[in-house]
mmCIF file of C-alpha atoms in Angstrom:
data_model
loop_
_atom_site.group_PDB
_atom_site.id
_atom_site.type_symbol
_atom_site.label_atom_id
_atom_site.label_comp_id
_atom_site.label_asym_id
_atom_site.label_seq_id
_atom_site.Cartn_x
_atom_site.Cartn_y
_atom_site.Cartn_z
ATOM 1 C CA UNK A 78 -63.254 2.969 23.728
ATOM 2 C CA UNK A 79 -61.381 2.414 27.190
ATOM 3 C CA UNK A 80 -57.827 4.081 27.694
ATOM 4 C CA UNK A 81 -56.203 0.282 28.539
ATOM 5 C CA UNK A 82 -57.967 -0.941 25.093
ATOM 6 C CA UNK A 83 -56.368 1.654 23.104
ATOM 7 C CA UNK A 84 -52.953 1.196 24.948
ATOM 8 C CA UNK A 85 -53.078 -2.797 24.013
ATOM 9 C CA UNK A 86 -53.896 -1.744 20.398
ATOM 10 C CA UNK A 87 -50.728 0.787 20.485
ATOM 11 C CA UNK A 88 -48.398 -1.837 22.127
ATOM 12 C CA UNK A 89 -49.735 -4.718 19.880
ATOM 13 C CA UNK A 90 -48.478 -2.374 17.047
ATOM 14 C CA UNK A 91 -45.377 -1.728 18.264
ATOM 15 C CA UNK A 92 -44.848 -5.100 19.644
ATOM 16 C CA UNK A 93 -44.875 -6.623 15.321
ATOM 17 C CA UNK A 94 -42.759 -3.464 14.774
ATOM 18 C CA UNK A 95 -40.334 -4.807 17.009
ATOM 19 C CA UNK A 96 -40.523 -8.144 15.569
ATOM 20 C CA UNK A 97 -39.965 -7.019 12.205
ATOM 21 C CA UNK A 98 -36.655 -5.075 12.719
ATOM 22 C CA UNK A 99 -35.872 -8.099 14.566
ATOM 23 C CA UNK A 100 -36.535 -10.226 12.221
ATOM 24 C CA UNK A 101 -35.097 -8.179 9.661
ATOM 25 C CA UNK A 102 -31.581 -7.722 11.355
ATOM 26 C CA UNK A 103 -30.942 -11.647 11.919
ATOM 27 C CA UNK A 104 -32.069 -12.315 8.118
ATOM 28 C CA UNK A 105 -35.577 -14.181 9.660
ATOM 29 C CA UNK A 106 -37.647 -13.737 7.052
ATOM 30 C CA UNK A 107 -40.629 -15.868 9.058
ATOM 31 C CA UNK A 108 -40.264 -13.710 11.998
ATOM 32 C CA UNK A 109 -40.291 -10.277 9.746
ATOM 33 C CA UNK A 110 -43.798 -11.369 8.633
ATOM 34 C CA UNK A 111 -45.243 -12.369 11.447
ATOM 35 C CA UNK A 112 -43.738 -8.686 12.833
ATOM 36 C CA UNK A 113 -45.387 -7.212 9.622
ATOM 37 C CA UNK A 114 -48.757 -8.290 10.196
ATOM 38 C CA UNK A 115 -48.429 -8.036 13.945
ATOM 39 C CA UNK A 116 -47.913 -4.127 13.361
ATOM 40 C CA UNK A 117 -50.603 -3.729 10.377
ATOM 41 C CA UNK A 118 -53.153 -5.597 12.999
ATOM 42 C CA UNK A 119 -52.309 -3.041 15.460
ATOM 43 C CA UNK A 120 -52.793 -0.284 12.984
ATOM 44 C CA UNK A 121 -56.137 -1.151 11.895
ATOM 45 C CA UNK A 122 -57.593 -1.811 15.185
ATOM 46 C CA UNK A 123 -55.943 1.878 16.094
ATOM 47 C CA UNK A 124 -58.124 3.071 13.181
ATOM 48 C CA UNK A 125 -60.811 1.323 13.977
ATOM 49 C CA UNK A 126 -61.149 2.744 17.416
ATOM 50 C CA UNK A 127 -60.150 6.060 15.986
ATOM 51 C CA UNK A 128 -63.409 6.184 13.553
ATOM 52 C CA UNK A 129 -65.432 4.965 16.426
ATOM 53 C CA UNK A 130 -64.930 8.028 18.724
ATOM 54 C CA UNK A 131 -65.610 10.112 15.640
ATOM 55 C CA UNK A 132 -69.239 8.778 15.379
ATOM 56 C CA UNK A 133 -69.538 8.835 19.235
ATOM 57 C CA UNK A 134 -68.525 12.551 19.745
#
């Protein structure tokens, strides 16, 4: 997996981590989800990419 596809996974995580907090701060509960899910997307498509250079090395 490419360097800039594994950067977008990394700042898709911490872009819904961000959201959350922000969410969380101003009492938006919609916002806090969205942020939620935003950051466990990120997370499994870090995996993901993680397991695949496993089986490629």
């Amino acid at each position: 997996m490419g360097i800039g596809k594994k950067a977008a996974h990394k700042a898709e995580e911490i872009k819904g981590r961000t959201k959350k907090t922000v969410g969380a701060a101003t009492g938006n509960r919609s916002m806090e989800a969205e942020g939620r899910a935003e950051q466990m997307k990120g997370d499994a498509k870090q995996a993901g990419a993680k397991a695949k250079d496993v089986f490629k090395h």
